[in-house]
Coordinates of C-alpha atoms in Angstrom, one line a residue:
X9 CA 86.2 188.1 -12.7
X10 CA 83.7 190.5 -14.3
X11 CA 81.3 189.7 -11.4
X12 CA 83.9 190.4 -8.8
X13 CA 84.9 193.7 -10.4
X14 CA 81.3 194.7 -10.7
X15 CA 80.7 193.7 -7.0
X16 CA 83.7 195.7 -5.8
X17 CA 82.5 198.8 -7.7
X18 CA 79.0 198.4 -6.2
X19 CA 80.6 198.1 -2.8
X20 CA 82.8 201.2 -3.3
X21 CA 79.8 203.2 -4.6
X22 CA 77.6 202.0 -1.7
X23 CA 80.3 202.7 0.9
X24 CA 81.0 206.2 -0.5
X25 CA 77.3 207.0 -0.7
X26 CA 76.7 205.9 2.9
X27 CA 79.8 207.8 4.1
X28 CA 78.6 211.0 2.3
X29 CA 75.1 210.5 3.7
X30 CA 76.6 210.6 7.2
X31 CA 79.5 213.1 6.8
X32 CA 77.6 215.8 4.7
X33 CA 74.8 216.3 7.2
X34 CA 77.3 216.1 10.1
X35 CA 79.3 218.9 8.4
X36 CA 76.2 220.8 7.9
X37 CA 75.2 220.6 11.5
X38 CA 78.7 221.4 12.6
X39 CA 78.6 224.6 10.5
X40 CA 75.4 225.7 12.2
X41 CA 76.7 224.9 15.8
X42 CA 78.1 227.8 17.8
X43 CA 81.7 227.6 18.8
X44 CA 82.6 228.9 22.3
X45 CA 86.1 230.2 21.1
X46 CA 87.4 232.3 18.3
X47 CA 90.8 230.7 17.8
X48 CA 93.7 232.7 16.4
X49 CA 96.5 231.0 14.4
X50 CA 99.9 231.1 16.1
X51 CA 103.3 230.2 14.8
X52 CA 105.3 227.8 17.0
X53 CA 108.7 226.5 16.0
X54 CA 109.3 222.8 15.8
X55 CA 109.7 221.6 19.4
X56 CA 113.2 220.9 20.6
X57 CA 114.5 217.4 20.3
X58 CA 114.2 215.5 23.6
X59 CA 117.9 214.6 23.6
X60 CA 120.9 215.4 25.8
X61 CA 119.7 216.8 29.2
X62 CA 116.1 216.6 27.9
X63 CA 116.4 212.9 27.1
X64 CA 113.3 211.1 28.4
X65 CA 113.8 209.2 31.7
X66 CA 111.7 208.0 34.6
X67 CA 113.3 210.0 37.4
X68 CA 110.0 211.5 38.5
X69 CA 108.8 208.0 39.3
X70 CA 111.2 208.0 42.3
X71 CA 109.0 210.6 43.9
X72 CA 106.7 209.5 46.7
X73 CA 103.0 210.5 46.9
X74 CA 102.1 212.3 50.2
X75 CA 98.6 212.7 51.8
X76 CA 96.9 210.9 48.9
X77 CA 93.2 211.6 48.7
X78 CA 93.5 214.2 51.5
X79 CA 94.4 217.1 49.2
X80 CA 92.6 218.2 46.0
X81 CA 94.8 219.9 43.4
X82 CA 97.6 221.4 45.6
X83 CA 98.8 223.9 42.9
X84 CA 101.5 225.8 44.6
X85 CA 103.6 225.1 47.7
X86 CA 105.7 227.2 50.1
X87 CA 107.3 226.5 53.4
X88 CA 108.0 228.4 56.7
X89 CA 110.7 226.3 58.3
X90 CA 109.4 222.7 57.8
X91 CA 105.8 223.7 57.8
X92 CA 104.2 223.5 54.3
X93 CA 101.4 225.6 52.9
X94 CA 99.3 225.1 49.8
X95 CA 96.1 226.2 48.1
X96 CA 93.6 223.5 46.9
X97 CA 90.9 223.1 44.3
X98 CA 88.2 223.2 47.0
X99 CA 89.1 226.8 47.9
X100 CA 91.2 226.1 51.0
X101 CA 94.5 227.4 52.1
X102 CA 96.1 224.5 54.0
X103 CA 98.9 224.1 56.5
X104 CA 100.8 220.8 56.8
X105 CA 102.8 220.4 60.0
X106 CA 104.2 217.2 61.3
X107 CA 102.2 215.3 58.7
X108 CA 98.9 216.8 59.9
X109 CA 96.7 218.7 57.5
X110 CA 94.8 221.8 58.8
X111 CA 92.7 224.3 56.9
X112 CA 93.8 227.8 58.0
X113 CA 91.7 230.0 55.7
X114 CA 89.2 230.2 52.9
X115 CA 88.8 233.2 50.6
X116 CA 85.7 232.0 48.8
X117 CA 82.8 229.9 50.2
X118 CA 81.0 226.7 49.3
X119 CA 79.6 224.8 47.6
X120 CA 82.7 223.5 45.9
X121 CA 83.4 220.6 43.6
X122 CA 82.0 221.4 40.2
X123 CA 83.0 223.7 37.4
X124 CA 79.9 225.9 38.1
X125 CA 80.9 226.2 41.8
X126 CA 84.4 227.3 41.2
X127 CA 83.9 231.1 40.9
X128 CA 82.1 231.2 44.3
X129 CA 84.3 228.6 45.9
X130 CA 87.5 230.4 44.9
X131 CA 90.7 228.8 43.6
X132 CA 94.0 229.8 45.4
X133 CA 96.8 229.3 42.9
X134 CA 100.2 231.0 43.4
X135 CA 101.3 231.2 47.1
X136 CA 104.4 233.0 48.5
X137 CA 105.9 233.8 51.9
X138 CA 106.5 237.5 52.8
X139 CA 109.3 238.9 55.0
X140 CA 107.1 238.8 58.1
X141 CA 106.2 235.2 57.5
X142 CA 102.7 236.1 56.2
X143 CA 101.4 234.4 53.1
X144 CA 100.6 236.1 49.9
X145 CA 98.0 234.3 47.8
X146 CA 96.6 234.8 44.3
X147 CA 93.1 233.5 44.1
X148 CA 92.0 233.1 40.5
X149 CA 88.5 234.5 41.1
X150 CA 88.8 236.8 44.1
X151 CA 92.1 238.6 43.9
X152 CA 95.4 239.1 45.7
X153 CA 95.3 238.4 49.4
X154 CA 97.6 238.5 52.5
X155 CA 96.9 235.7 54.9
X156 CA 98.1 235.3 58.5
X157 CA 99.2 231.7 58.8
X158 CA 98.8 231.7 62.6
X159 CA 95.3 233.3 62.9
X160 CA 93.9 232.5 59.4
X161 CA 93.0 236.2 59.0
X162 CA 92.7 237.3 55.3
X163 CA 93.3 240.8 54.0
X164 CA 92.4 241.7 50.4
X165 CA 95.1 243.7 48.6
X166 CA 93.7 243.7 45.0
X167 CA 90.1 242.7 44.1
X168 CA 89.2 241.1 40.8
X169 CA 86.2 243.5 40.8
X170 CA 88.6 246.4 40.3
X171 CA 89.2 247.4 36.7
X172 CA 93.0 247.9 36.1
X173 CA 93.5 250.4 33.2
X174 CA 90.0 249.7 32.0
X175 CA 90.4 245.9 31.9
X176 CA 89.0 243.1 34.1
X177 CA 91.1 240.8 36.2
X178 CA 89.4 237.5 35.2
X179 CA 92.1 234.9 36.0
X180 CA 94.7 235.9 38.6
X181 CA 97.4 233.2 38.5
X182 CA 100.8 233.5 40.2
X183 CA 102.9 236.0 42.1
X184 CA 106.4 236.8 43.3
X185 CA 107.3 239.1 46.2
X186 CA 110.4 241.2 46.8
X187 CA 112.5 240.3 49.8
X188 CA 111.5 243.6 51.6
X189 CA 107.8 242.8 50.9
X190 CA 107.2 246.1 49.1
X191 CA 106.4 244.9 45.6
X192 CA 104.3 242.0 44.4
X193 CA 104.5 241.0 40.8
X194 CA 101.6 239.0 39.6
X195 CA 99.9 237.7 36.4
X196 CA 96.4 238.0 35.2
X197 CA 96.2 235.2 32.6
X198 CA 93.2 236.7 30.7
X199 CA 90.5 239.4 31.0
X200 CA 88.2 237.2 28.9
X201 CA 88.6 233.7 30.2
X202 CA 88.4 232.4 33.8
X203 CA 90.5 229.6 35.3
X204 CA 87.8 227.0 34.7
X205 CA 88.1 227.8 31.0
X206 CA 91.9 227.6 30.8
X207 CA 91.7 225.1 27.8
X208 CA 89.7 227.7 25.9
X209 CA 92.3 230.3 26.7
X210 CA 95.1 228.0 25.3
X211 CA 93.2 226.9 22.2
X212 CA 92.0 230.3 21.4
X213 CA 95.5 231.7 21.9
X214 CA 93.9 234.8 23.4
X215 CA 96.6 237.6 23.8
X216 CA 95.0 239.6 26.6
X217 CA 97.1 238.5 29.5
X218 CA 99.2 240.9 31.6
X219 CA 102.0 241.2 34.1
X220 CA 101.2 243.6 36.9
X221 CA 102.9 245.2 40.0
X222 CA 101.3 245.9 43.3
X223 CA 103.0 248.4 45.7
X224 CA 102.3 247.5 49.4
X225 CA 103.0 251.1 50.5
X226 CA 101.1 253.2 47.9
X227 CA 98.5 250.4 47.3
X228 CA 98.8 251.2 43.5
X229 CA 98.6 248.6 40.7
X230 CA 100.7 249.1 37.6
X231 CA 100.5 247.2 34.3
X232 CA 104.0 246.2 33.2
X233 CA 103.4 243.9 30.2
X234 CA 100.3 243.4 28.0
X235 CA 99.5 241.2 25.0
X236 CA 100.6 238.0 26.6
X237 CA 99.2 234.6 25.7
X238 CA 98.4 232.9 29.0
X239 CA 101.0 234.5 31.3
X240 CA 101.3 232.0 34.1
X241 CA 104.1 231.4 36.6
X242 CA 106.1 234.4 37.9
X243 CA 109.6 234.5 39.5
X244 CA 111.9 237.4 40.5
X245 CA 115.5 236.8 39.8
X246 CA 117.9 236.2 42.8
X247 CA 119.2 239.8 42.4
X248 CA 115.6 241.1 42.0
X249 CA 116.6 243.0 38.8
X250 CA 114.1 241.2 36.5
X251 CA 110.9 239.1 36.6
X252 CA 110.4 235.9 34.6
X253 CA 107.0 235.2 33.2
X254 CA 105.9 231.9 31.8
X255 CA 103.9 232.4 28.6
X256 CA 102.1 229.1 28.5
X257 CA 100.4 229.1 25.1
X258 CA 103.7 230.1 23.4
X259 CA 105.9 227.6 25.2
X260 CA 108.3 230.3 26.3
X261 CA 109.5 232.5 29.2
X262 CA 109.6 236.3 28.9
X263 CA 111.8 238.5 31.0
X264 CA 110.8 242.0 32.3
X265 CA 113.5 244.2 33.9
X266 CA 112.4 245.9 37.1
X267 CA 115.7 247.7 38.0
X268 CA 119.0 248.7 36.6
X269 CA 119.8 250.1 33.1
X270 CA 117.3 247.9 31.4
X271 CA 114.4 248.9 33.8
X272 CA 111.0 248.8 31.9
X273 CA 112.5 246.8 29.1
X274 CA 111.6 243.2 28.2
X275 CA 113.2 240.4 26.2
X276 CA 113.0 236.6 25.7
X277 CA 114.6 234.4 28.4
X278 CA 113.8 230.9 26.9
X279 CA 112.1 230.2 23.6
X280 CA 110.5 227.1 22.2
X281 CA 110.4 224.9 25.3
X282 CA 109.7 221.2 25.3
X283 CA 106.3 221.7 27.0
X284 CA 103.8 224.3 28.1
X285 CA 105.4 226.0 31.2
X286 CA 103.2 226.4 34.3
X287 CA 104.9 227.7 37.5
X288 CA 108.5 228.7 37.9
X289 CA 110.5 228.7 41.2
X290 CA 114.1 229.3 42.3
X291 CA 116.5 226.4 42.5
X292 CA 119.3 226.1 45.1
X293 CA 121.9 226.2 42.3
X294 CA 120.9 229.8 41.4
X295 CA 118.7 228.7 38.5
X296 CA 115.0 227.9 38.1
X297 CA 112.6 225.0 38.3
X298 CA 110.0 224.9 35.6
X299 CA 107.0 222.6 35.7
X300 CA 105.4 221.7 32.4
X301 CA 101.6 221.3 32.3
X302 CA 101.8 219.5 28.9
X303 CA 104.7 218.3 26.7
X304 CA 105.5 218.8 23.0
X305 CA 107.1 215.5 22.2
X306 CA 109.8 215.5 19.5
X307 CA 110.2 212.9 18.2
X308 CA 106.5 212.2 18.4
X309 CA 103.2 213.9 17.7
X310 CA 102.3 217.2 19.4
X311 CA 98.6 217.8 19.2
X312 CA 99.1 221.4 20.4
X313 CA 101.6 222.2 17.7
X314 CA 99.5 220.4 15.0
X315 CA 96.5 222.6 15.9
X316 CA 98.4 225.9 16.4
X317 CA 98.0 227.1 12.8
X318 CA 94.6 225.4 12.1
X319 CA 91.9 227.5 13.8
X320 CA 89.2 225.8 11.7
X321 CA 90.0 222.4 13.2
X322 CA 89.9 223.9 16.7
X323 CA 86.5 225.4 15.9
X324 CA 85.2 221.9 14.8
X325 CA 86.6 220.3 17.9
X326 CA 85.0 222.7 20.3
X327 CA 81.7 222.7 18.5
X328 CA 81.4 219.0 19.1
X329 CA 83.4 218.3 22.3
X330 CA 83.5 219.7 25.8
X331 CA 86.7 220.9 27.4
X332 CA 86.7 217.9 29.7
X333 CA 86.5 215.5 26.7
X334 CA 89.3 217.3 24.9
X335 CA 91.5 217.2 28.0
X336 CA 91.5 213.4 27.9
X337 CA 93.3 213.5 24.5
X338 CA 96.3 215.5 26.1
X339 CA 99.0 212.9 27.0
X340 CA 99.5 212.5 30.7
X341 CA 103.2 213.1 30.5
X342 CA 104.9 214.9 33.5
X343 CA 108.1 216.9 33.0
X344 CA 110.1 219.2 35.3
X345 CA 113.2 221.0 34.0
X346 CA 115.9 222.9 35.8
X347 CA 117.3 226.0 34.0
X348 CA 120.5 227.8 34.7
X349 CA 120.6 231.4 35.7
X350 CA 121.0 232.3 32.0
X351 CA 118.1 230.0 30.8
X352 CA 120.0 226.9 29.5
X353 CA 118.8 223.5 30.4
X354 CA 120.6 221.9 33.3
X355 CA 118.6 218.7 33.8
X356 CA 115.1 217.2 33.4
X357 CA 112.9 214.8 35.3
X358 CA 110.2 212.8 33.5
X359 CA 107.3 210.5 34.2
X360 CA 106.2 209.6 30.6
X361 CA 102.7 208.3 31.5
X362 CA 102.1 210.2 34.7
X363 CA 102.4 206.9 36.6
X364 CA 103.5 208.5 39.9
X365 CA 103.5 212.3 39.2
X366 CA 100.6 213.6 37.2
X367 CA 99.4 217.1 36.0
X368 CA 102.5 218.7 37.6
X369 CA 102.0 222.5 38.1
X370 CA 105.0 223.5 40.3
X371 CA 108.4 222.3 41.6
X372 CA 109.3 223.9 45.0
X373 CA 112.7 223.0 46.4
X374 CA 113.1 222.7 50.2
X375 CA 115.8 221.0 52.2
X376 CA 117.1 218.7 49.5
X377 CA 113.6 217.7 48.3
X378 CA 111.5 218.9 45.4
X379 CA 107.8 219.2 46.3
X380 CA 105.7 218.8 43.3
X381 CA 102.3 220.6 43.1
X382 CA 99.5 219.5 40.8
X383 CA 96.5 221.4 39.5
X384 CA 94.4 218.2 39.5
X385 CA 95.9 215.3 41.4
X386 CA 94.6 214.4 44.9
X387 CA 98.1 214.4 46.5
X388 CA 101.5 216.2 46.8
X389 CA 104.6 214.5 45.6
X390 CA 108.1 214.7 47.0
X391 CA 111.3 213.9 45.2
X392 CA 114.6 213.4 47.0
X393 CA 117.1 215.3 44.8
X394 CA 120.0 213.2 46.1
X395 CA 118.4 210.1 44.6
X396 CA 118.2 211.5 41.0

């Protein structure tokens, strides 16, 4: 017995000594390594319980994949009649008519395909249709453009090289256009981080994002909101009296009033969402479709919430791991919610492991179908709303 006790003590001492000999130098090296981000602590409420209309389901698995391996990251979708348009990760603005894919324009130029190429290649994100059936496109790297879908002619409206109130436009993201085509509301997600570093932007919780307004007549750009943490999708209300802005890092939707008695004022539309909201689009019921780029499971473990008030852990992670590696730890859970006109949850569609629908960025409703964009997947998905 004495021998066994002695042996176990020796084992413990040996194990702890070995562990210390590995961990201490590793910590020392970690302290010396540079960290690419300077994370700020943020306070998030406990995520809402996934119950009631948010109850997990597999309704998104009823979607069908379209044009698989023919599209690369079709982020945002619009339609003119039954013709679809989208922007892809290889810098193209694409038309899909009668099942045929055609490139109609490019804002950037090749090569494309790697992280290093992206600023030159360009990345069309938000896309909208104007009153004259021209396309308005927000390219993350180049700026705000008007594109003729017939000729492919592109016209720059706002260049990212132009400082707006002394601040760079580093990450143009989404836009919403008034029915008369006079005003375009758009987001610049950060003046510090580019689209290719979106994970740094989320993890640092940088608050340099803005909501801006472009006037097609005066050609002026106004800053409407500042201090936003990753402003993303933008949507005018049906009455065009306010603009909704998804604040991705904070898992909430802000509202900015553009007309009426509240003009120039802002408030919260939806707080503490069950995921990180990406794009937002109108639903036929008078509400809004919101695509979640990541979920905050409850019950369950939310890595994003766990790290929110622990900047030191974030520093350690990004000293040792690349963005690509960290992305692999984010659960591949797809979620789309429909909100009412007042911001309450109407229904939710889930694909818990991203089996059919993955990395969903937008839900665009057209003719009884929900077209699901993705910032990474090599396909579009289409969900028949009568079947869910």
